[in-house]
Tab-separated table of C-alpha atoms and ligand atoms in Angstrom:
chain	number	residue	atom	x	y	z
A	1	MET	CA	-27.044	-52.601	62.157
A	2	SER	CA	-28.929	-50.352	59.933
A	3	THR	CA	-28.863	-51.097	55.924
A	4	ALA	CA	-30.209	-47.668	55.313
A	5	THR	CA	-27.566	-45.359	53.514
A	6	PRO	CA	-26.630	-42.853	56.157
A	7	THR	CA	-27.546	-39.511	55.170
A	8	LYS	CA	-24.677	-36.990	55.398
A	9	PRO	CA	-25.600	-34.076	57.322
A	10	ARG	CA	-25.790	-31.368	54.706
A	11	THR	CA	-24.892	-27.887	55.816
A	12	ALA	CA	-26.312	-25.128	53.780
A	13	THR	CA	-23.489	-23.020	52.672
A	14	ARG	CA	-25.048	-20.239	50.788
A	15	ALA	CA	-22.406	-17.695	50.408
A	16	LYS	CA	-23.991	-14.378	51.097
A	17	VAL	CA	-23.033	-12.192	47.989
A	18	GLU	CA	-23.990	-8.591	48.513
A	19	ARG	CA	-24.828	-6.502	45.409
A	20	PRO	CA	-22.271	-3.600	45.216
A	21	LYS	CA	-23.801	-0.401	46.258
A	22	LEU	CA	-24.632	1.998	43.438
A	23	HIS	CA	-23.247	5.526	43.590
A	24	LYS	CA	-25.022	8.720	42.601
A	25	VAL	CA	-23.545	11.259	40.365
A	26	ILE	CA	-24.515	14.631	41.688
A	27	LEU	CA	-24.509	18.000	39.579
A	28	LEU	CA	-23.590	21.021	41.811
A	29	ASN	CA	-24.856	24.620	40.864
A	30	ASP	CA	-22.365	27.394	40.535
A	31	ASP	CA	-22.867	31.126	39.451
A	32	TYR	CA	-20.774	31.055	36.278
A	33	THR	CA	-21.297	27.995	33.991
A	34	PRO	CA	-23.909	28.959	31.410
A	35	ARG	CA	-26.970	26.786	31.522
A	36	GLU	CA	-26.727	25.647	27.862
A	37	PHE	CA	-23.096	24.444	28.674
A	38	VAL	CA	-24.500	22.279	31.506
A	39	VAL	CA	-27.141	20.831	29.281
A	40	ARG	CA	-24.654	20.048	26.638
A	41	VAL	CA	-22.397	18.022	29.150
A	42	LEU	CA	-25.489	16.153	30.601
A	43	LYS	CA	-26.460	15.069	27.074
A	44	ALA	CA	-22.789	14.077	26.101
A	45	GLU	CA	-21.615	12.438	29.151
A	46	PHE	CA	-24.690	10.937	30.617
A	47	ARG	CA	-26.671	10.263	27.474
A	48	LEU	CA	-29.610	12.221	28.794
A	49	THR	CA	-32.200	13.778	26.426
A	50	GLU	CA	-32.508	17.436	25.907
A	51	ASP	CA	-35.517	17.424	28.080
A	52	GLN	CA	-34.026	15.241	30.913
A	53	SER	CA	-30.867	17.333	30.840
A	54	TYR	CA	-32.749	20.661	30.937
A	55	ARG	CA	-34.694	19.343	34.144
A	56	VAL	CA	-31.662	18.168	35.917
A	57	MET	CA	-29.735	21.454	35.013
A	58	ILE	CA	-32.652	23.708	36.304
A	59	THR	CA	-33.137	21.616	39.415
A	60	ALA	CA	-29.567	22.007	40.284
A	61	HIS	CA	-29.761	25.649	39.512
A	62	ARG	CA	-32.802	26.244	41.969
A	63	LYS	CA	-31.972	23.979	44.623
A	64	GLY	CA	-28.181	23.724	44.654
A	65	SER	CA	-27.750	20.089	43.383
A	66	CYS	CA	-29.441	17.425	41.454
A	67	VAL	CA	-28.803	13.607	41.086
A	68	VAL	CA	-28.043	12.937	37.590
A	69	ALA	CA	-28.024	8.986	37.506
A	70	VAL	CA	-26.748	6.183	39.437
A	71	PHE	CA	-23.928	3.658	38.506
A	72	PRO	CA	-21.418	1.141	39.930
A	73	ARG	CA	-18.871	3.164	41.828
A	74	ASP	CA	-16.014	3.151	39.100
A	75	VAL	CA	-18.377	4.269	36.463
A	76	ALA	CA	-20.018	7.012	38.569
A	77	GLU	CA	-16.337	8.353	39.461
A	78	THR	CA	-15.180	8.143	35.835
A	79	LYS	CA	-18.292	10.052	34.525
A	80	ALA	CA	-18.218	12.690	37.342
A	81	ALA	CA	-14.490	13.312	36.577
A	82	ARG	CA	-15.101	13.604	32.784
A	83	ALA	CA	-17.957	15.789	32.917
A	84	THR	CA	-16.097	18.138	35.681
A	85	ASP	CA	-13.229	18.169	33.253
A	86	ALA	CA	-15.312	19.109	30.458
A	87	GLY	CA	-16.300	22.229	32.298
A	88	LYS	CA	-12.802	23.037	33.435
A	89	ALA	CA	-11.495	22.638	29.599
A	90	ALA	CA	-14.059	25.266	28.704
A	91	GLY	CA	-12.912	27.564	31.599
A	92	PHE	CA	-15.955	26.934	33.755
A	93	PRO	CA	-16.096	25.856	37.477
A	94	LEU	CA	-18.753	23.040	36.906
A	95	GLN	CA	-18.636	20.326	39.387
A	96	PHE	CA	-19.893	16.794	39.509
A	97	THR	CA	-19.593	14.703	42.744
A	98	THR	CA	-20.422	11.134	43.582
A	99	GLU	CA	-21.790	9.507	46.729
A	100	PRO	CA	-22.965	5.944	47.604
A	101	GLU	CA	-26.543	5.354	47.595
A	102	ALA	CA	-28.389	4.866	50.936
B	1	TYC	N1	-26.357	28.758	37.815
B	1	TYC	C1	-25.818	28.929	36.571
B	1	TYC	C2	-26.241	30.124	35.833
B	1	TYC	O1	-27.188	30.893	36.221
B	1	TYC	C3	-26.350	27.463	35.679
B	1	TYC	C4	-26.042	26.375	36.225
B	1	TYC	C5	-27.010	25.377	36.514
B	1	TYC	C6	-24.642	25.957	36.520
B	1	TYC	C7	-26.738	24.125	37.099
B	1	TYC	C8	-24.387	24.915	37.299
B	1	TYC	O2	-25.172	22.693	37.801
B	1	TYC	C9	-25.360	23.852	37.399
B	1	TYC	N2	-25.706	30.564	34.859
């Protein structure tokens, strides 16, 4: 009989925790919202600088859309809704959407 302490087979139970996907907030171009208003909303809601806001606005203006920032899903959705509402409250069709990052 062995006196050695039997070693319990140890199974590696490493739970696989996946990092929740980040979601992009995307600014969509339209023909009616003034450029300065778009810049103001980007600064207020997304805390971008004047310069960053201008670049995002002009990219959406020229290409049709531009990624503003990425956040956890609930944050992205809340910010997109608030920014879209800011446009609506001022009578503009400004739109922000969200989509999961690849
Ligand atoms: N295209 C608008 C204009 O010419 C400006 C604009 C830019 C509106 C970006 C929306 O996401 C936008 N007044």
